[in-house]
Coordinates of C-alpha atoms in Angstrom, one line a residue:
X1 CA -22.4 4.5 -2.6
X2 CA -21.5 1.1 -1.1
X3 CA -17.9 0.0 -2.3
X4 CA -17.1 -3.9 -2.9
X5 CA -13.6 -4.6 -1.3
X6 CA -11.9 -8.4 -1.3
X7 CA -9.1 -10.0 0.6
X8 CA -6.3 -12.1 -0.5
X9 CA -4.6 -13.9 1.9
X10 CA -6.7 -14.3 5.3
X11 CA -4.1 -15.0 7.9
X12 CA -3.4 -12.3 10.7
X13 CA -3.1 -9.2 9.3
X14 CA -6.1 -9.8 7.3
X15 CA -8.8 -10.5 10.3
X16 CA -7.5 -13.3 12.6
X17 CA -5.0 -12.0 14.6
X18 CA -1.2 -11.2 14.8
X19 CA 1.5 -13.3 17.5
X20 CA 3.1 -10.8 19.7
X21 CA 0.1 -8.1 19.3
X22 CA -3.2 -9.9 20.1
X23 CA -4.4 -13.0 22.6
X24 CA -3.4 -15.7 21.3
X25 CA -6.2 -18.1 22.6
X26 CA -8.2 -15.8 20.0
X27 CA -5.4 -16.1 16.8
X28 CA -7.3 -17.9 13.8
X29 CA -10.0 -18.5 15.9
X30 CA -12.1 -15.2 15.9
X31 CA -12.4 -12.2 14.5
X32 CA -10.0 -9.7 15.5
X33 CA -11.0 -6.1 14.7
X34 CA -7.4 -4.6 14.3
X35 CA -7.3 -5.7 10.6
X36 CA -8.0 -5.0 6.9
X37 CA -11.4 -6.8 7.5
X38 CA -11.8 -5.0 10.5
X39 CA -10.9 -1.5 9.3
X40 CA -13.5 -2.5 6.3
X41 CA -16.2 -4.0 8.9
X42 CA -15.8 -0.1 11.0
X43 CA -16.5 1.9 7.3
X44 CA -20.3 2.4 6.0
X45 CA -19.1 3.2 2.8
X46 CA -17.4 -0.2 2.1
X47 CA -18.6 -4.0 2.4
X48 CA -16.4 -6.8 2.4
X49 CA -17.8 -9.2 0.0
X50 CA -15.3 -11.9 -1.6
X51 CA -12.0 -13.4 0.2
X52 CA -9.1 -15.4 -1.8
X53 CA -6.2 -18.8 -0.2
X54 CA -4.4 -21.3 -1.0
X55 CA -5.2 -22.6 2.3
X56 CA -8.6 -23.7 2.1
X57 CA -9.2 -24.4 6.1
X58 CA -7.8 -20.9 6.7
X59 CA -10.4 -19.7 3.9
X60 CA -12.8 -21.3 5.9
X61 CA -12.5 -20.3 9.1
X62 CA -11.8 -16.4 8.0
X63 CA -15.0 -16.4 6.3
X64 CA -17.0 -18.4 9.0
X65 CA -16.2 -15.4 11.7
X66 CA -16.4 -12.6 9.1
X67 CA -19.3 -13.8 7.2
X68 CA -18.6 -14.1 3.7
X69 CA -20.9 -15.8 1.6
X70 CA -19.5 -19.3 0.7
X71 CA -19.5 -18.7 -2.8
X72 CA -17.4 -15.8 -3.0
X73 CA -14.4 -17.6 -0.9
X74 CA -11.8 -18.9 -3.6
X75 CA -9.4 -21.1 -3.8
X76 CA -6.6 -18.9 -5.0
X77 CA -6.3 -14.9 -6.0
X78 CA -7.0 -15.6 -9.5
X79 CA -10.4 -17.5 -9.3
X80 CA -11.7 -14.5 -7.2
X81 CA -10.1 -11.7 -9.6
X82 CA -11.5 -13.4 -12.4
X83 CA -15.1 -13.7 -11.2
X84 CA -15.4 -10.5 -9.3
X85 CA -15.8 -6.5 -10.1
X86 CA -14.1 -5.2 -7.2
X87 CA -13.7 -1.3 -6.3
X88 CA -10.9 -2.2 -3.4
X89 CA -8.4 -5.2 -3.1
X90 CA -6.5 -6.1 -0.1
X91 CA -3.2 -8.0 -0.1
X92 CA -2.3 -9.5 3.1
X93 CA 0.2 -12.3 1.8
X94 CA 3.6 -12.8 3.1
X95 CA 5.9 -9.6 1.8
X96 CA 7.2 -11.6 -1.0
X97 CA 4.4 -12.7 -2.5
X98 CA 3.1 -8.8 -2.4
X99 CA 4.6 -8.4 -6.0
X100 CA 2.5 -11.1 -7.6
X101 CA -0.6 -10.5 -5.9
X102 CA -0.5 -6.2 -6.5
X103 CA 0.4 -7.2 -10.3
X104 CA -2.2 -9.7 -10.7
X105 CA -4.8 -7.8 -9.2
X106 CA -4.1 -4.4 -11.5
X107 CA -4.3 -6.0 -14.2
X108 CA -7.0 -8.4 -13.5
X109 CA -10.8 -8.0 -14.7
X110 CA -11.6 -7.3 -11.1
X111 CA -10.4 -3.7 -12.1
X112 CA -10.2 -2.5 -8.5
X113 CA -9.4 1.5 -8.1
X114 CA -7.4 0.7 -5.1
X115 CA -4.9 -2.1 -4.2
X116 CA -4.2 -1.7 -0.3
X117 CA -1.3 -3.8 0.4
X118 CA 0.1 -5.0 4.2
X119 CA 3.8 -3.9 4.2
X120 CA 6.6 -3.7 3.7
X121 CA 5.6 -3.5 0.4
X122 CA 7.6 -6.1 -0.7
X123 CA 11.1 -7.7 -0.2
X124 CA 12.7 -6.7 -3.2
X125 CA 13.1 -3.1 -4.8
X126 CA 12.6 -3.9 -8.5
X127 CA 9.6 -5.8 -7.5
X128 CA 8.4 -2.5 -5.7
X129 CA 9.1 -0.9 -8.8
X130 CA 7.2 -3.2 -11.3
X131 CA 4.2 -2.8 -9.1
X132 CA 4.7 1.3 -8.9
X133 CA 4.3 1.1 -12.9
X134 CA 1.7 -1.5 -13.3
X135 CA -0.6 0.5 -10.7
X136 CA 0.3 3.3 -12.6
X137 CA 0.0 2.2 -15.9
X138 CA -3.7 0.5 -15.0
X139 CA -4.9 3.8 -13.1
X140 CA -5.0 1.7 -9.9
X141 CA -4.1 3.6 -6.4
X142 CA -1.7 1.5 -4.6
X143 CA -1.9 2.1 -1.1
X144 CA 0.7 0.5 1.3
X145 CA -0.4 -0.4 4.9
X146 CA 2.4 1.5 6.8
X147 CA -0.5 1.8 9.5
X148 CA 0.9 4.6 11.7
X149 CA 0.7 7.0 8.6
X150 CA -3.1 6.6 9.3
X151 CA -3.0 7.8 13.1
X152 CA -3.8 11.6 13.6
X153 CA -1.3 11.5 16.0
X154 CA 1.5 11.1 13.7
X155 CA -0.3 13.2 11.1
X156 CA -0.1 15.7 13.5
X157 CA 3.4 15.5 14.2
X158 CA 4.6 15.4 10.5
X159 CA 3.0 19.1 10.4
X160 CA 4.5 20.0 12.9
X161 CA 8.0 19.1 12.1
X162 CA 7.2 19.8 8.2
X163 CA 4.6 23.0 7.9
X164 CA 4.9 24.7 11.3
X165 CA 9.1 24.0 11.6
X166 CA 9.4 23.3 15.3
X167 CA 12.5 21.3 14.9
X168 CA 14.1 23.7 12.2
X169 CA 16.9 21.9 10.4
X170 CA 17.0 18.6 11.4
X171 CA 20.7 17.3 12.5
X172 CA 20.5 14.1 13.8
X173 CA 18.0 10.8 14.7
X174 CA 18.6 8.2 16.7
X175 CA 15.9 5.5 17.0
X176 CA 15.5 2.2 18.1
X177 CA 12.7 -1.2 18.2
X178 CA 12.3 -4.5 18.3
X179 CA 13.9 -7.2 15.5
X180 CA 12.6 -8.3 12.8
X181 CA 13.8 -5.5 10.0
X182 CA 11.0 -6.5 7.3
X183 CA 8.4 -8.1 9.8
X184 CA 8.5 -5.3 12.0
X185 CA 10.9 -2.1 11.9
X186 CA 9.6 -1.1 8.2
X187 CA 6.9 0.7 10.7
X188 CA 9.9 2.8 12.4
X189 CA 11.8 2.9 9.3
X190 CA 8.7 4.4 7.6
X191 CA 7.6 7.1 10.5
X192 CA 11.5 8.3 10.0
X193 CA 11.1 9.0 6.1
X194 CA 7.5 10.3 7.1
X195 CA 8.7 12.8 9.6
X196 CA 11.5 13.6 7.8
X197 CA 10.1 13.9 3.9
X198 CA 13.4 12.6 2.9
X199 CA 15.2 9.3 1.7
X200 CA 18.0 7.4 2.1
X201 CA 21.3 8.6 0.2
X202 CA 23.9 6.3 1.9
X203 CA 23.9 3.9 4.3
X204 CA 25.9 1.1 6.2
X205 CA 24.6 -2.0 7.8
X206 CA 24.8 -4.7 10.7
X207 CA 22.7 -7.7 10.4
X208 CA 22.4 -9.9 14.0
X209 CA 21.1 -13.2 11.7
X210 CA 18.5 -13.5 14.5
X211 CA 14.6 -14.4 13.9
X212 CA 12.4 -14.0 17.2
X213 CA 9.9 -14.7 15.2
X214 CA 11.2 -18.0 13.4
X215 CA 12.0 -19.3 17.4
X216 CA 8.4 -18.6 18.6
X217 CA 6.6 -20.0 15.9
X218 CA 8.8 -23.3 16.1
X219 CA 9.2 -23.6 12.6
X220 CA 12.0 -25.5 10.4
X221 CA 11.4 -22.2 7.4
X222 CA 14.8 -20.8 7.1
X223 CA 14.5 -17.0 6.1
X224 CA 16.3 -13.8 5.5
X225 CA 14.1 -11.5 7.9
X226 CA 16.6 -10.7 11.0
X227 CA 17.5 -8.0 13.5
X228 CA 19.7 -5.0 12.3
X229 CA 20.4 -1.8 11.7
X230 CA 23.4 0.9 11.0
X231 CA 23.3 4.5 10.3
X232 CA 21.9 6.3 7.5
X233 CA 22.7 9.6 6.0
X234 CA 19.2 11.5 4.2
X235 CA 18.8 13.2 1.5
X236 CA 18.2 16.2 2.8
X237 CA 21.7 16.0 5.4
X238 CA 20.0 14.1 8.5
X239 CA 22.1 11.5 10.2
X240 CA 20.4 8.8 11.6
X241 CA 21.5 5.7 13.6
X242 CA 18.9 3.0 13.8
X243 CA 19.0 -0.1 16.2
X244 CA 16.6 -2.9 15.6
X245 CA 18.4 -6.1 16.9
X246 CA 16.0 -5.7 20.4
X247 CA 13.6 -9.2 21.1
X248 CA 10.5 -8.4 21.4
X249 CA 9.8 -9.0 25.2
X250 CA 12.7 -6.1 25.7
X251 CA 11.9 -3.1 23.1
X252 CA 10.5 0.0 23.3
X253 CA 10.3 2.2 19.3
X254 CA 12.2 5.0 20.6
X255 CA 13.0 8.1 18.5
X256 CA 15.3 11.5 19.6
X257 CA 15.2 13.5 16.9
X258 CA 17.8 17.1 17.0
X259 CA 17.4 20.0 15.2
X260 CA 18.2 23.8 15.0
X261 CA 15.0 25.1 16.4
X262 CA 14.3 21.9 18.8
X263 CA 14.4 18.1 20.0
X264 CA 11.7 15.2 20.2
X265 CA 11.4 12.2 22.2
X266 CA 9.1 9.5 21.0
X267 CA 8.2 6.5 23.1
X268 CA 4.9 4.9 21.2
X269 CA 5.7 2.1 24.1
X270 CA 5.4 3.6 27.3
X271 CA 3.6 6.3 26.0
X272 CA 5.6 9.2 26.2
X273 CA 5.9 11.8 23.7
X274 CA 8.3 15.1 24.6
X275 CA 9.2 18.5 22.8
X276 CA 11.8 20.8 23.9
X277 CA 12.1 24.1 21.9
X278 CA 15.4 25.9 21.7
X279 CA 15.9 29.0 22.6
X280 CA 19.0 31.0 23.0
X281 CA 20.8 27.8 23.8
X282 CA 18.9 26.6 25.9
X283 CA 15.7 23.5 25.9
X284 CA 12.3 24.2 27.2
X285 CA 10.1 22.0 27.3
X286 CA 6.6 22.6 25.7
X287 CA 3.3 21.0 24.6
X288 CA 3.0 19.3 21.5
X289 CA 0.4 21.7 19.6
X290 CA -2.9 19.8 18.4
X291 CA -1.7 16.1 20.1
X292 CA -3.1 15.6 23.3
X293 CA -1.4 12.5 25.0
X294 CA 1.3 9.9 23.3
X295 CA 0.8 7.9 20.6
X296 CA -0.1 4.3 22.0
X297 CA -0.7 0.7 20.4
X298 CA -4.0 0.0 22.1
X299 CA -5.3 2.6 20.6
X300 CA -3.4 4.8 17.8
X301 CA -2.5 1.1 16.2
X302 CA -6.0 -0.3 16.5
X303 CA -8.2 2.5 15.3
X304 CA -5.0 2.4 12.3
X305 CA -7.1 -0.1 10.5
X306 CA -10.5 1.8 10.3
X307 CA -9.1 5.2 9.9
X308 CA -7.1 3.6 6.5
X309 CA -10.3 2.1 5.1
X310 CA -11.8 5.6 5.9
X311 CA -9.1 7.2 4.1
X312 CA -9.8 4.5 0.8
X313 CA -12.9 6.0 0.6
X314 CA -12.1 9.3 0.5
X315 CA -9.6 8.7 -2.6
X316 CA -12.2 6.6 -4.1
X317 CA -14.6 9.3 -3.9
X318 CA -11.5 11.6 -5.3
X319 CA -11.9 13.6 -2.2
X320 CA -8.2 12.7 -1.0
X321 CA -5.0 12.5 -2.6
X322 CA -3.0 8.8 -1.4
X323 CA -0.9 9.5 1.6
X324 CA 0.8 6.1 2.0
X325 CA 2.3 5.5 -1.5
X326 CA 4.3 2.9 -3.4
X327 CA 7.1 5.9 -4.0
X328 CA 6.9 6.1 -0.1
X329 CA 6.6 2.7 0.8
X330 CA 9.8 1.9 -1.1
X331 CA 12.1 4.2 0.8
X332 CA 12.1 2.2 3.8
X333 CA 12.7 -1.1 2.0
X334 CA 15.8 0.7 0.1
X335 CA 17.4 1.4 3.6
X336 CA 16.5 -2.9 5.2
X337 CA 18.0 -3.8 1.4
X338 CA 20.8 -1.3 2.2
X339 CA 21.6 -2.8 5.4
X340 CA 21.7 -6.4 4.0
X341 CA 24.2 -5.3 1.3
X342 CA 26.6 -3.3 3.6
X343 CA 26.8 -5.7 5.9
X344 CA 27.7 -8.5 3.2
X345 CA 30.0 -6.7 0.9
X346 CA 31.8 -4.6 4.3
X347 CA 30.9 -1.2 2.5
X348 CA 29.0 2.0 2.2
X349 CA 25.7 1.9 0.1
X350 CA 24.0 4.4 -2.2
X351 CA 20.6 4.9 -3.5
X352 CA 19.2 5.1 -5.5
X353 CA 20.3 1.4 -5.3
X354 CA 22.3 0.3 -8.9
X355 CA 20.6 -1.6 -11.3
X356 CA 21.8 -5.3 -10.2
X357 CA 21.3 -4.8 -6.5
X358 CA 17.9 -3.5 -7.3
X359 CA 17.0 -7.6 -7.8
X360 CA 18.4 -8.2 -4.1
X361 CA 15.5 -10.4 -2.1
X362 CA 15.4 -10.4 1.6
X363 CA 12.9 -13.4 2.6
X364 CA 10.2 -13.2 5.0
X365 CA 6.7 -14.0 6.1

């Protein structure tokens, strides 16, 4: 069986390259393969068949290198939802448009089994909520696009630290990358509650007010998105210190993670993953068991794309259950919306977040 998948939104993410992560002679130009379209072009068992703008020359040119039929390229989301039967919908919209879209689309006559939606999955935790329920409620799989959930790498790791216990009770994280907090370090914020199992139960905030990304793309668009960070004590008793105030040009995602049985190092710049196990006091250094070389963004992050559209089909064909959840997805937005709110009021934050700060929006791209 041949599934029908769509696009909203055809801008970077979605097949046309992202600043900072691919040439930018070819950005909006040409096809670039890291991508929803690209992770659906490398599947059999799906077929890219409708795409959805605002921005008609954008429409355009996405469906000129990706080669969607001219008829099935719509001038907004709801033209296409209303005219298509769809078994898989993308949303690769700026973060606070995700709400609307992942709504829309659940509830639409389009009827599509899974919603796979860029992250974070959005910039505002009631919105996160609404769109939990309404997927929910409309028996629609929400998958959210934390792409390194989808390397085997990382899926590795997680058993590791989770089924096979080589770090024993974990005491402490430290971890570090580059600046945006939305735009960018919901991937490092999203590995940590990955590798962990665990959420956020209170946490404390810096915000830097800087926007790399608003300098390089020369633009006059004034918006929350900025380096941070602060610590954050888990559920499950982990203390964790994350930095994410470093430009681009300058960063390196870092991780040392400590525990009773063990410590990692994770470098998924230069390459370098290391385990030490502990043993009567004292670190030796070992193998990784099953993960042969570091985790890299060449390739991990690229083939990210085609093993995630891989793993749609699988829950489409209910052969897999969803591995990169709403529930999931929302943890690491709780800790960015956490950090906002410390470092504005000057206190400590819980979450669950209360009600009221629930409607908090952090504004991005």
């Amino acid at each position: 069986m041949t599934y029908k998948a769509a696009i909203i939104g055809t801008g970077g993410i979605a097949g046309m390259g992202i600043l900072g992560m691919h040439d930018e002679d070819a950005i909006g130009k040409e096809k670039i393969r890291a991508s929803h379209a690209g992770g659906y072009e490398a599947t059999e068992d799906v077929e890219l068949v409708a795409i959805a703008d605002v921005d008609e020359d954008k429409l355009d040119r996405f469906g000129d290198a990706w080669d969607i039929d001219p008829e099935r390229r719509y001038i907004g989301h709801e033209a296409m939802l209303e005219a298509e039967d769809l078994d898989v919908v993308s949303v690769c919209t700026p973060s606070l448009l995700h709400h609307r879209h992942v709504v829309d689309a659940a509830r639409s006559a389009a009827d599509p089994s899974v919603i796979w939606c860029e992250k974070p999955i959005d910039s505002q935790v009631n919105n996160a909520n609404e769109m939990i329920e309404v997927c929910e409620n409309n028996g629609t799989e929400l998958v959210v696009n934390h792409s390194f959930r989808f390397t085997d790498k990382l899926q590795q790791l997680r058993t590791l630290v989770q089924e096979e216990d080589i770090l024993g009770e974990v005491h402490s994280v430290s971890a570090q990358f580059r600046m945006e907090l939305l735009r960018n370090s919901t991937h490092l914020l999203d590995t940590l509650v990955y590798l962990l199992d665990a959420r956020a139960e209170r946490i404390s905030g810096y915000i830097t007010g800087e926007n790399e990304a608003a300098e390089t793309l020369d633009t006059d668009e004034e918006v929350d998105d900025a380096g941070g960070g602060g610590f954050v004590v888990m559920d499950d008793g982990t203390f964790a210190t994350i930095d994410c105030t470093i430009p681009r040009a300058d960063s390196s995602m870092t991780f040392q993670l400590i525990g009773s049985k063990g410590k990692l190092y994770l470098n998924n710049d230069d390459g370098e993953w290391r385990y030490w196990r502990l043993e009567d006091g004292e670190h030796i250094e070992e193998p990784l068991p099953g993960i042969d070389g570091s985790w890299t963004w060449d390739g991990d992050y690229e083939q990210s794309f085609a093993n995630a559209a891989a793993h749609i089909v699988e829950v489409l064909d209910g052969n897999a259950e969803n591995h990169s959840t709403g529930e999931e997805a929302k943890r690491s937005l709780e800790i960015i919306v956490g950090f906002y709110l410390s470092h504005y009021t000057g206190g400590q934050i819980e979450v669950p977040l209360e009600r009221p700060l629930r409607d908090v929006r952090i504004t991005s791209w």
